[in-house]
Amino acid sequence: MLSAIINASMKQLFFPLLAVVLCGSTAMAALDLSEIGVGARPLGLGRAYVGLADDANAIFTNPAGLARNKNLNLTSMSGALLGDINYVLIGAANESPLGKFGVGYINAAVTAIPLTRLVGSGPSLEAQQYDSTDYGSSLVLFSYGSKLSRFLRNGAGQNVSLGATLKLLSQGFSGGGSAMQNANGSGMDADLGVLWETNSKLSLGLTLQNFLPATFGGKFTWQKNGVIEGIPLITRAGGHYALWSNLDLMCDYEKSQAVGRPGVFHLGSEFWPIETLALRLGLDQKPRATESGVGVDNNLTAGVGFAFGGFTFDYAYHQFGELSENATHFFSLGYRGTDREKLREKAAAEKKNRRSTIPQPEIVAKPKLKSFSDVPDGYWAKKPIEYLSTLGIMGGYGDNTFRPTQELTRGELAVLLVKAKGFTVGTDVRVRFKDVPLQSFEAPYISFAVERKYINGYPDKAFRPQNRVTRAEGAMILARWAGLYQKPKLAARPFPDMPVDHWASPAVAATKTAGLFEYLSGQSFGPKLNLTRAEAAEIISKAPFAKKQIEKLISGGEE
């Protein structure tokens, strides 16, 4: 099929080149377009995205990453691949009660490819065009991602996300008469992904691309001759490390089961000099055919990103091989949302709710309050954060950040509950757990909090201090901590998404009545959402024990 096109014009070189980029071979085969482009942001990072995936680009890289971002996510990308191949990508994902679902589409196309035949003989032999054809390849993806805790009890697995993607492939030629008739094919396959957020700095990811065997539908079938091709399994493992608060480093390793295709690395870095601007550099290795076999191209990448109000614009430069004319420029428009936007909505709802009650004068703090570089003026939880930090109930980090959107762990919550009540603990650890080292800072606080029955351990003698705390779990713990009465049966839902028979509804109703979840007024509760540090500051500041300390602080009685 391809031999009828070869030697007609330079356009004809793009198909072998495209096959090299996708398959590491000069033979046409079933193409998985997600191997080329996955959004301008990942491309600018050398496609090192398996451990970082946190927006709509996760659809094409690691579907588990969809669970990291609870906002509506959109992405789109366009570029002229290798100069002549028009490449378009679109993706969208949104949260639902069952998890986060996404859909993606990629298309690569070349038009007006001349078809030629050899005419004459001897010195008069020449190639003569007799027709033209168009080539297109498309990929449709349906993705799902969720925290592992959705499927486990007691909030276990909060820091692990799982995901899967179903892919429908099609490619072929149109036009060109009988020579290209039925030169089309279609197929399907699927990806699996997992992402483990080990701590606030390091996350690790793993994807199995095209993992379905042919017996389960993972194949591509050509219409003309019924030839069935398997789609090689590709394993990608990667990590993301937050070196500083504004600098991230990424590294992926990729290995294909395709015969003769070597393993390759993807390296990337992302630097945010200011909140709205990102600078990216990367190295994207790709297999390439050589005279002695198969080698590796070290393709340099670079990119710039702008973010404002949740909207994003990204540009990526990507080399393809050693030829400078093969370098490609990609552009993406998207929306990833921001936690700050959601918090502003909460603040507006809280302000509206306060207007409906008796106005209270705002008390200006007399002592100098602690401030943080990532808690700007107007931030919805700025005052509770500053009050609790000044009182020593909550602390910041060495780089003068508070990290308000960082999710709260069980160990951090135990420390917070003890400090908020004004207790002083020594080094004595009476209640011990197998996963809480005796020499750790949190150990005496966890022991004290368990003794007081604010929070419990697990039957296997573990406390799991690094597990994130969901809102439902937080309501149960806070209700015990505050000594609130919980009605055994409820007549009405405490929140629209909290049925009366939900295991945490009595505690949610009690804490809502006490005003601890005042910031969620007029919204859903989101029982499976994790509590953030900003939310914890807001909630604790509403408790009677903390209120007394705050009142004393702002009156100038204590600093």
Coordinates of N, CA and C in Angstrom, one line a residue, residues 14-24 31-44 46-48 60-61 77-82 85-89 106-109 135 137 139 167 209 234 236 254 261 266 284-286 299 301 316 318-320 326 328 330:
F14 N 6.7 11.9 5.3 CA 6.1 12.1 6.6 C 5.5 10.8 7.2
F15 N 5.0 9.9 6.3 CA 4.4 8.7 6.8 C 5.4 7.8 7.5
P16 N 6.6 7.5 6.8 CA 7.6 6.7 7.5 C 8.1 7.4 8.8
L17 N 8.2 8.8 8.7 CA 8.7 9.5 9.9 C 7.7 9.4 11.0
L18 N 6.4 9.5 10.6 CA 5.3 9.4 11.6 C 5.4 8.0 12.2
A19 N 5.6 7.0 11.4 CA 5.6 5.6 11.9 C 6.8 5.5 12.9
V20 N 8.0 6.1 12.5 CA 9.1 6.0 13.4 C 8.8 6.6 14.8
V21 N 8.2 7.8 14.7 CA 7.8 8.5 16.0 C 6.9 7.7 16.8
L22 N 5.9 7.0 16.2 CA 5.0 6.3 17.0 C 5.4 4.8 17.2
C23 N 6.0 4.2 16.3 CA 6.2 2.8 16.4 C 7.7 2.4 16.4
G24 N 8.6 3.3 16.2 CA 10.0 2.9 16.1 C 10.3 2.1 14.9
L31 N -1.5 2.8 14.9 CA -0.8 3.9 15.5 C -1.6 4.4 16.8
D32 N -0.9 4.5 17.9 CA -1.5 5.1 19.1 C -1.1 6.5 19.2
L33 N -2.0 7.4 18.8 CA -1.6 8.8 18.7 C -1.2 9.5 20.0
S34 N -1.6 8.9 21.1 CA -1.2 9.5 22.4 C 0.3 9.4 22.7
E35 N 1.0 8.6 21.8 CA 2.5 8.5 22.0 C 3.2 9.7 21.5
I36 N 2.5 10.5 20.6 CA 3.1 11.8 20.1 C 2.8 12.9 21.0
G37 N 1.5 13.3 21.1 CA 1.2 14.5 21.8 C 0.2 14.2 22.9
V38 N 0.4 14.9 24.1 CA -0.4 14.7 25.2 C -0.8 16.0 25.9
G39 N -0.8 17.1 25.1 CA -1.0 18.4 25.7 C 0.3 19.1 25.7
A40 N 0.3 20.4 25.5 CA 1.5 21.2 25.4 C 2.3 21.3 26.7
R41 N 1.6 21.2 27.8 CA 2.3 21.2 29.1 C 3.2 20.0 29.2
P42 N 2.6 18.7 29.1 CA 3.5 17.5 29.2 C 4.6 17.5 28.1
L43 N 4.3 18.0 26.9 CA 5.3 18.0 25.8 C 6.4 18.9 26.2
G44 N 6.1 20.1 26.8 CA 7.2 21.0 27.2 C 8.1 20.4 28.3
G46 N 9.0 17.2 28.3 CA 9.6 16.0 27.8 C 8.7 14.8 27.9
R47 N 7.4 15.0 28.1 CA 6.4 14.0 28.3 C 6.7 13.2 29.6
A48 N 7.4 13.8 30.5 CA 7.6 13.2 31.9 C 6.4 13.7 32.7
F60 N -4.6 11.3 28.7 CA -3.7 10.8 27.7 C -2.4 10.2 28.3
T61 N -2.1 10.4 29.6 CA -0.9 10.0 30.2 C -1.1 9.0 31.3
M77 N -5.2 21.2 22.1 CA -3.8 21.4 21.6 C -3.9 21.3 20.0
S78 N -3.0 22.1 19.4 CA -2.9 22.0 17.9 C -1.4 22.2 17.6
G79 N -1.0 21.6 16.4 CA 0.3 21.8 16.0 C 0.5 21.2 14.6
A80 N 1.5 21.6 13.9 CA 1.8 21.0 12.6 C 3.0 20.0 12.7
L81 N 2.7 18.7 13.0 CA 3.7 17.8 13.3 C 4.6 17.5 12.1
L82 N 5.9 17.6 12.3 CA 6.9 17.3 11.2 C 6.6 18.2 10.0
I85 N 1.8 17.4 9.0 CA 0.8 16.6 9.6 C 0.0 17.5 10.6
N86 N -1.2 17.8 10.3 CA -2.0 18.6 11.3 C -2.5 17.7 12.4
Y87 N -2.1 18.2 13.6 CA -2.4 17.4 14.9 C -3.3 18.2 15.8
V88 N -4.4 17.6 16.2 CA -5.4 18.2 17.1 C -5.7 17.3 18.3
L89 N -5.8 17.9 19.5 CA -6.1 17.2 20.7 C -7.1 17.9 21.5
I106 N -8.0 12.7 19.7 CA -6.8 13.1 19.0 C -6.9 12.8 17.5
N107 N -6.5 13.7 16.7 CA -6.6 13.5 15.2 C -5.3 14.0 14.6
A108 N -4.7 13.2 13.7 CA -3.6 13.6 12.8 C -4.0 13.3 11.4
A109 N -3.7 14.3 10.5 CA -4.2 14.2 9.1 C -3.2 14.9 8.2
Y135 N -4.8 11.2 4.2 CA -4.5 10.2 5.3 C -5.0 10.8 6.6
S137 N -5.7 9.7 11.0 CA -5.6 8.8 12.1 C -6.2 9.4 13.3
L139 N -8.0 9.0 17.5 CA -8.1 8.2 18.7 C -9.1 8.8 19.7
K167 N -9.7 3.0 24.8 CA -9.2 3.8 23.6 C -9.8 3.1 22.3
Q209 N 0.1 1.0 29.2 CA -0.7 1.5 28.0 C -0.8 0.3 27.1
I234 N 3.0 -0.9 26.5 CA 4.0 0.1 26.9 C 3.9 0.3 28.4
R236 N 5.1 2.5 31.6 CA 5.8 3.8 32.0 C 5.7 3.9 33.5
E254 N 10.3 4.6 30.2 CA 9.3 3.9 29.3 C 9.9 2.7 28.6
R261 N 12.6 -2.5 20.4 CA 12.5 -1.1 20.8 C 13.1 -0.9 22.2
H266 N 12.3 10.1 30.0 CA 11.6 11.4 29.8 C 12.0 12.2 31.0
D284 N 13.0 14.4 25.8 CA 12.0 13.4 25.4 C 12.8 12.4 24.5
Q285 N 13.2 11.3 25.0 CA 13.9 10.3 24.2 C 12.8 9.4 23.4
K286 N 13.2 9.1 22.1 CA 12.4 8.3 21.3 C 13.3 7.4 20.5
N299 N 15.5 14.2 22.1 CA 14.7 15.4 21.7 C 14.6 16.4 22.8
T301 N 13.0 19.7 24.6 CA 11.7 20.3 24.6 C 11.8 21.5 25.5
A316 N 4.6 24.7 23.7 CA 5.7 23.8 23.8 C 6.4 23.7 22.4
H318 N 9.2 21.2 20.5 CA 9.6 19.8 20.6 C 10.4 19.5 19.3
Q319 N 11.6 19.0 19.6 CA 12.4 18.4 18.5 C 11.9 17.0 18.1
F320 N 12.0 16.7 16.8 CA 11.8 15.3 16.4 C 13.0 14.9 15.5
N326 N 12.2 19.5 11.4 CA 11.2 18.6 12.0 C 10.7 19.1 13.4
T328 N 8.7 21.1 16.1 CA 7.3 21.4 16.0 C 6.9 22.3 17.2
F330 N 3.7 23.6 19.5 CA 2.4 23.2 19.9 C 1.8 24.2 20.8

